[in-house]
XYZ file of C-alpha atoms in Angstrom:
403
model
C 25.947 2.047 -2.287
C 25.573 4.973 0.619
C 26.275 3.502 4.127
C 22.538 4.373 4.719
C 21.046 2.935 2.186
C 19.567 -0.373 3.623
C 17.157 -1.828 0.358
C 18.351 -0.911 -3.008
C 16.352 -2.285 -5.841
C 17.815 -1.391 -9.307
C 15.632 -1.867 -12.443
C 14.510 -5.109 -10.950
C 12.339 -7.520 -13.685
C 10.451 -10.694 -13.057
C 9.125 -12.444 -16.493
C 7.007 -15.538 -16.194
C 7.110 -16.635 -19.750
C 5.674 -13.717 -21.729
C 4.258 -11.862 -18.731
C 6.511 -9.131 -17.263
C 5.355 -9.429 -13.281
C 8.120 -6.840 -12.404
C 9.142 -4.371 -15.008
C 12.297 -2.456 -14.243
C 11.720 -1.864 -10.719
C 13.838 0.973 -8.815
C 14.046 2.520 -5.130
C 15.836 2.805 -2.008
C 14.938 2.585 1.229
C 17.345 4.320 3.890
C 18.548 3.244 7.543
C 15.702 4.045 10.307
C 12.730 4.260 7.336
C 9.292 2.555 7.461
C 8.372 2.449 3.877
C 4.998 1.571 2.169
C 4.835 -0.622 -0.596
C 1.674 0.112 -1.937
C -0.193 -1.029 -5.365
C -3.209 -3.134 -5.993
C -3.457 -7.015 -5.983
C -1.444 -8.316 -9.002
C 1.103 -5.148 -8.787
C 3.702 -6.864 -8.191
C 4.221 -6.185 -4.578
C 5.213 -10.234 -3.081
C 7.441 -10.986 -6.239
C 9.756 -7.626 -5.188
C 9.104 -9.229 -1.858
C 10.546 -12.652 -2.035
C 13.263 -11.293 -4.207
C 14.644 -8.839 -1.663
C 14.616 -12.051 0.695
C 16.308 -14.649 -1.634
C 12.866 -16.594 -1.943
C 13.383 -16.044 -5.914
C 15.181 -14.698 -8.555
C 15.110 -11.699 -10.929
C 15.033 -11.975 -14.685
C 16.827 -8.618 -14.619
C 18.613 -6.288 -12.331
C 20.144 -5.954 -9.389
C 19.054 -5.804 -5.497
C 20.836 -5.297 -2.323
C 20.071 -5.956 1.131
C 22.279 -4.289 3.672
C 24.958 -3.893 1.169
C 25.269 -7.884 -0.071
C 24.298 -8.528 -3.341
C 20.836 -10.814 -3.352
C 21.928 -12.563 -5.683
C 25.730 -13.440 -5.176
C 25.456 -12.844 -1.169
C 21.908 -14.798 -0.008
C 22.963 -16.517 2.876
C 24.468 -12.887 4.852
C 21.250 -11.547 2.993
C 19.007 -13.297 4.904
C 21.050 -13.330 8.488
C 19.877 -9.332 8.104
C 16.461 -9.626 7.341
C 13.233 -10.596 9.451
C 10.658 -11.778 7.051
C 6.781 -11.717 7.586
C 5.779 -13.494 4.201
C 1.825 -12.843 4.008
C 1.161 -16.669 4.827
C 3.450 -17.626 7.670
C 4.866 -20.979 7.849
C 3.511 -21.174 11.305
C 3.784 -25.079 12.654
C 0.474 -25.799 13.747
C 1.043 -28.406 16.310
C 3.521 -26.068 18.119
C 3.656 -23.815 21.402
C 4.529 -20.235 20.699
C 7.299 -20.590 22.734
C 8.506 -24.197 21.006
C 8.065 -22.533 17.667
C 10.172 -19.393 18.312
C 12.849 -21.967 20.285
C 12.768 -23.513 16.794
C 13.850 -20.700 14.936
C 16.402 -19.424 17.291
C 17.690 -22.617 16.860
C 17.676 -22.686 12.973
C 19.683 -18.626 13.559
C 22.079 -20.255 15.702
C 20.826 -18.708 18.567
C 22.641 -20.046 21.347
C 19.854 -20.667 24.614
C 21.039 -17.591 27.272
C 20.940 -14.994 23.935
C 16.985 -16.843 22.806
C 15.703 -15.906 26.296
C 17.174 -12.282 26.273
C 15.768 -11.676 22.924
C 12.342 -13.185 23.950
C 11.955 -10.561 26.943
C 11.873 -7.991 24.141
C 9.566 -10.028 21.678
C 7.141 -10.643 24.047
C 7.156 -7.405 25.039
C 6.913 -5.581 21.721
C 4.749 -8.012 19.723
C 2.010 -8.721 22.970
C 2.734 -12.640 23.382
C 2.676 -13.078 27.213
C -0.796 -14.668 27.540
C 0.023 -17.275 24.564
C 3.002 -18.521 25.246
C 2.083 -22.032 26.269
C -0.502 -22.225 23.553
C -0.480 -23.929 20.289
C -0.084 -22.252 17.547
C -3.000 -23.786 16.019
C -5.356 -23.021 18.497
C -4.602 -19.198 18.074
C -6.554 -16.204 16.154
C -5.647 -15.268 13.108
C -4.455 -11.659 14.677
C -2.210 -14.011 17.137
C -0.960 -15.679 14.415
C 0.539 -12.438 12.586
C 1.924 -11.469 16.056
C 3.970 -15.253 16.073
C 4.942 -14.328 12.545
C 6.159 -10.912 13.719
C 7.867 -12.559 16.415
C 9.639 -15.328 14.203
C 10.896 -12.527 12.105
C 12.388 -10.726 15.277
C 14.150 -13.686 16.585
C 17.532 -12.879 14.984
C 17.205 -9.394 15.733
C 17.698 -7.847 12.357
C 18.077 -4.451 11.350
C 15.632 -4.644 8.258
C 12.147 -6.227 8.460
C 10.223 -7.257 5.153
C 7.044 -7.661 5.519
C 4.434 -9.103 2.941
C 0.361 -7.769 3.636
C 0.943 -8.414 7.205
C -2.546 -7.524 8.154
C -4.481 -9.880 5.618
C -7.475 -11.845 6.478
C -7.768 -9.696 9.945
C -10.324 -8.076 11.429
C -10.605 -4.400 12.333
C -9.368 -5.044 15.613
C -6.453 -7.318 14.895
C -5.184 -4.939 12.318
C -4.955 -2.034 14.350
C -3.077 -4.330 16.843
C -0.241 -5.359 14.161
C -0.248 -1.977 13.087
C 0.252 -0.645 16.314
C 3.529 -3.253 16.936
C 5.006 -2.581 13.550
C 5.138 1.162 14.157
C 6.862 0.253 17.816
C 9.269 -2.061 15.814
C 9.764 0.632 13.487
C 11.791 2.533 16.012
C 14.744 1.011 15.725
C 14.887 -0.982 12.884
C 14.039 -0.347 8.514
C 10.765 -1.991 7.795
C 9.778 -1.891 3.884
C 5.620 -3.241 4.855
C 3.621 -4.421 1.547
C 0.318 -3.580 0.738
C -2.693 -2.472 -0.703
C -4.132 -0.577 2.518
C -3.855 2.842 2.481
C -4.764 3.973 6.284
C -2.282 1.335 6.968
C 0.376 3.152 5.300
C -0.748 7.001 6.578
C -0.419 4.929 10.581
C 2.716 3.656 10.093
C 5.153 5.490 7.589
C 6.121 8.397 6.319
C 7.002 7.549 3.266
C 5.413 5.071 0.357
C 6.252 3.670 -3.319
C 3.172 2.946 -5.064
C 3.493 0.215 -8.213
C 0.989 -0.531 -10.338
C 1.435 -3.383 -12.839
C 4.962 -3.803 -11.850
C 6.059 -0.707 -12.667
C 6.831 2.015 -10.163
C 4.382 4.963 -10.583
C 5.053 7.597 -7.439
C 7.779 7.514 -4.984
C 7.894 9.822 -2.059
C 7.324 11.280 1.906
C 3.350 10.600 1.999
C 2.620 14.506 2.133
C 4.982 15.139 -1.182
C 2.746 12.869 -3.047
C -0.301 13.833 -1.604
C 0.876 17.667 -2.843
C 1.950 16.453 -6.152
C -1.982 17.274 -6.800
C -3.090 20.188 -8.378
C -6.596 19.570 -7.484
C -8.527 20.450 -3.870
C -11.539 18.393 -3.005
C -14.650 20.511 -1.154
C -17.411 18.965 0.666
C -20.570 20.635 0.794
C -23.986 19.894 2.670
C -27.661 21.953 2.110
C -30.817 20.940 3.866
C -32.998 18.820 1.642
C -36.284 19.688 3.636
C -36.066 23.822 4.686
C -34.268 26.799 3.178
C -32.831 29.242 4.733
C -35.377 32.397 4.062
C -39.067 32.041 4.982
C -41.312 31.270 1.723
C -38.017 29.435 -0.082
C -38.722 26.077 -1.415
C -35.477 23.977 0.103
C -33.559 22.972 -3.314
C -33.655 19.271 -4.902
C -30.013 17.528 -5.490
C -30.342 18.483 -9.228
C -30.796 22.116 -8.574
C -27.354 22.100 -5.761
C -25.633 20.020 -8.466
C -25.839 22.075 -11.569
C -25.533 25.358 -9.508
C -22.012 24.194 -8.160
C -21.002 22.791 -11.569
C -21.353 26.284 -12.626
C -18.810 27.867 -10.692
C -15.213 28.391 -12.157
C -12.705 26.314 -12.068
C -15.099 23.146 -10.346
C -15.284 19.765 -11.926
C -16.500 16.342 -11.466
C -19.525 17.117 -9.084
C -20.896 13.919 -7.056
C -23.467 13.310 -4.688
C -22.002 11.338 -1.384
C -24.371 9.420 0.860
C -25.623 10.977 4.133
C -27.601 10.010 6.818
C -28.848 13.485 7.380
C -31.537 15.361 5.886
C -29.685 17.157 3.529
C -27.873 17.221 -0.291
C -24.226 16.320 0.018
C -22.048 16.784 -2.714
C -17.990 16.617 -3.512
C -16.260 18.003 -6.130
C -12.857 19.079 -7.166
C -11.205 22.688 -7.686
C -8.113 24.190 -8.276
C -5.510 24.062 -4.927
C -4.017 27.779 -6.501
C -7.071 29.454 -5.187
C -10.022 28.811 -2.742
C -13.422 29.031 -3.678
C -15.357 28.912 -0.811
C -16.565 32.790 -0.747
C -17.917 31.851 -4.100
C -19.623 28.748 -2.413
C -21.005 30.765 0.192
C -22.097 33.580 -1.798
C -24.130 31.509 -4.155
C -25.897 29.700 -1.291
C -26.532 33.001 0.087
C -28.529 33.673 -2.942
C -30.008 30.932 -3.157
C -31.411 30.967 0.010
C -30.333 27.586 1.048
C -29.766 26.157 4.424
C -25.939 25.556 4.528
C -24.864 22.423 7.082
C -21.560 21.412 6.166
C -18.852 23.547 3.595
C -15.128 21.974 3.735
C -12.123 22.156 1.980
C -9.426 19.308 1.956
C -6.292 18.324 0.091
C -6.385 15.294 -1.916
C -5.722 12.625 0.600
C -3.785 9.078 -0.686
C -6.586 7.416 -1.927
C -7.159 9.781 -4.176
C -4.050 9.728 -5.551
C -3.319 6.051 -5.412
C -7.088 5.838 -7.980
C -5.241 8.638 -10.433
C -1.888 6.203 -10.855
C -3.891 3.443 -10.857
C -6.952 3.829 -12.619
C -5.698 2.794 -16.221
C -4.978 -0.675 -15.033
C -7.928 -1.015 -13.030
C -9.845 -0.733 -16.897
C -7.616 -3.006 -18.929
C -8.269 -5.904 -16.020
C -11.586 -5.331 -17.337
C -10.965 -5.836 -20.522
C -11.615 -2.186 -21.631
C -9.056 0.086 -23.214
C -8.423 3.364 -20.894
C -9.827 6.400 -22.437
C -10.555 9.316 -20.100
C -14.312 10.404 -20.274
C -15.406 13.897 -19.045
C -15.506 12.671 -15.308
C -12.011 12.194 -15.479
C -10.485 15.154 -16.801
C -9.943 16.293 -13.404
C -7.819 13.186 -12.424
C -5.800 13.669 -15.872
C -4.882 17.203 -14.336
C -3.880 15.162 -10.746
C -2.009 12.403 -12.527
C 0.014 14.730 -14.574
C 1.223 16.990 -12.002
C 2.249 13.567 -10.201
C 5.220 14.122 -12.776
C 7.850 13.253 -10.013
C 10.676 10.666 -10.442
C 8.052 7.959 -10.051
C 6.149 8.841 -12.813
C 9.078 9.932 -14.692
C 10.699 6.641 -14.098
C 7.617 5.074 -15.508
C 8.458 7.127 -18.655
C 11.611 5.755 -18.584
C 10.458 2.316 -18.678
C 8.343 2.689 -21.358
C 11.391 4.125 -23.667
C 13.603 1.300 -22.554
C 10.697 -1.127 -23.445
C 11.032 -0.160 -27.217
C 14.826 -1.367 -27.460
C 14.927 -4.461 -25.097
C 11.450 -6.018 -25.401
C 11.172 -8.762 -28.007
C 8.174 -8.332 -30.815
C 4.903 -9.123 -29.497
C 5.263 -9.010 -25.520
C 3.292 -6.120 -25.280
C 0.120 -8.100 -27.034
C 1.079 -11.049 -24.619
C 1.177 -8.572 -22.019
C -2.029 -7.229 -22.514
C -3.464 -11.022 -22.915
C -1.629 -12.039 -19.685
C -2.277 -8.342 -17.268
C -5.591 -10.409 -15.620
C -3.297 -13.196 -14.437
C -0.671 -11.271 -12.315
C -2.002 -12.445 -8.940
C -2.781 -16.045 -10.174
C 1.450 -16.012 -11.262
C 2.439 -14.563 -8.227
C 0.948 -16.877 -6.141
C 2.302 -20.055 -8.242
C 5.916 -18.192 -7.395
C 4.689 -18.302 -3.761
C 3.400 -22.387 -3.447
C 7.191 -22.942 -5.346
C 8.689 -21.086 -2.228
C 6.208 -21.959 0.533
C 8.606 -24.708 2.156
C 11.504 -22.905 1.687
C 11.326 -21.011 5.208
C 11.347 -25.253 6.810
C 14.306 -26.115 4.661
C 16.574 -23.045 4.661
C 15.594 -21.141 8.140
């Protein structure tokens, strides 16, 4: 493994009986990176999570951590890794300050080095006004900041961190946010979730899986271009046109009029608190379109508010890779209708060695899997969360017991 490479997963799998929670998992993550581990709830995401931090083990694969082998090496594994799982074991009936004294303790911190490293903690992760308190009498975004703090005790040079922000408000989650990216300075941070605007904050780079499978991999603005589709925003008075003696145009009229034009698909109408029609819809990035968008409202006679062209942001890309899944939890079998041919274009141009490695896992799947597991698969998709989280009540103690 390259000197830099800090987290190296390598066709990690997870089986819980017949359900495959991880399926061949594979990535890096590289000395001084803060990488997003995106996908949606039941992805996948925690078991990869408490795998990289010796909390359980693979069916399959390999993973290292800093160059020691999860598996064979757990105990140096774990003296290089800060861990924020997404439910803390915080000790309730404990001061901030007893609590982290407790887990400097459990690191082997001696007293003198606990105090130096507590300047910094309080400094980076905003404790200084709940020091004396108990941990149970904190906020939930106080909480996360204790967690944080816990994981920084030891001073590590990686920090895993497990939906950091869950169960927060607004606020509180732009304040965890906001120390992560100041941790990220010095240190590798691999951060799990399912936020997106989390992810475009704090890193430049993400690795979205989706039903334990790896499905993009990437800096955030390679992914985002991996599109081959532009989205355009456009807003006409509802009430007055443009030319005197013009009737101003209902939403029907804008709609099929811009559905017309070439190379534009999927027209929708997007709420607005003005007095106007506003409507998004998707076009090819190889040209742009908006002289044909003004011309025809010319014409038309409309009274233009708003015309905008953007790139397709994460979201949108995260829905392509995702959408599939999102269907069979539903119980229906995926089958693009005419809304989605425009997402079929996106998702195959996201081609890259995520998708490719998806590809990969499918062939493998042929020769390894045993008959039937796809059919249990299928069965068992709904219950990836409900598994995970049994994984997580085995391991909840194991933070008191092992430090």
């Amino acid at each position: 493994m390259s000197s830099d490479v800090m987290i190296e997963a390598s066709a990690l799998t997870k089986r819980y009986g017949s359900l495959r929670a991880l399926d061949k998992v594979s990535f890096e993550v590289h000395r001084g990176e803060v990488v997003g581990f995106l996908g949606p709830n039941g992805a996948g995401k925690s078991t990869t999570m408490r795998i990289l931090t010796c909390f359980i083990s693979a069916s399959a694969g390999t993973a290292k951590v800093h160059g020691f082998d999860v598996f064979d090496d757990p105990l140096e594994v774990r003296k290089r890794i800060g861990y924020l799982p997404q439910r803390a074991p915080l000790y309730q009936d404990m001061s901030v300050w007893e609590y982290l004294q407790f887990v400097a303790d459990m690191r082997g911190l001696d007293e003198s080095t606990f105090k130096k490293r507590m300047k910094g903690i309080v400094d980076v992760c905003g404790l200084a006004q709940v020091l004396g308190k108990n941990i149970g009498a904190l906020s939930h975004g106080y909480r996360q900041r204790v967690g944080l703090g816990q994981a920084l005790v030891h001073n590590p040079p990686i920090l895993i961190l497990d939906e950091p922000t869950a169960d927060l408000d607004p606020n509180e989650k732009a304040e965890v946010i906001k120390y992560i990216k100041e941790i990220g300075k010095e240190r590798t941070v691999l951060l799990s979730t399912h936020n997106l605007s989390e992810v475009e904050t704090a890193c430049a780079r993400a690795i979205i899986v989706s039903k334990g499978r790896v499905v993009a991999d990437g800096p955030l603005d390679d992914i985002r271009a991996k599109s081959d589709k532009v989205r355009y925003v456009v807003m006409v008075h509802e009430q007055k046109a443009f030319e005197a003696g013009r009737k101003a145009p209902t939403a029907q009229e804008v709609q099929e009029a811009l559905g017309k034009l070439p190379g534009v698909g999927n027209v929708t109408e997007t709420p607005t608190d003005d007095n106007a029609h506003r409507f998004q819809f998707m076009g090819p990035s190889g040209s742009d379109i908006r002289p044909e968008l003004f011309g025809l409202i010319v014409q038309k006679g409309w009274l233009l508010l708003e015309m905008r062209r953007d790139s397709q942001t994460l979201e949108d890309v995260f829905k392509v890779l995702t959408k599939g899944d999102e269907r069979k939890d539903r119980g229906r079998k995926y089958e693009p209708d005419e809304d989605d041919d425009d997402d079929d274009d996106a998702s195959a141009a996201l081609g890259s060695a995520g998708a490719a490695g998806a590809a990969a896992a499918d062939d493998d799947d042929d020769d390894d899997d045993e008959e039937g597991d796809d059919a249990d698969d299928e069965e068992e998709d709904g219950d990836d969360e409900g598994d995970e989280e049994d994984a997580d009540d085995e391991a909840k103690d194991e933070p008191k017991k092992k430090g």
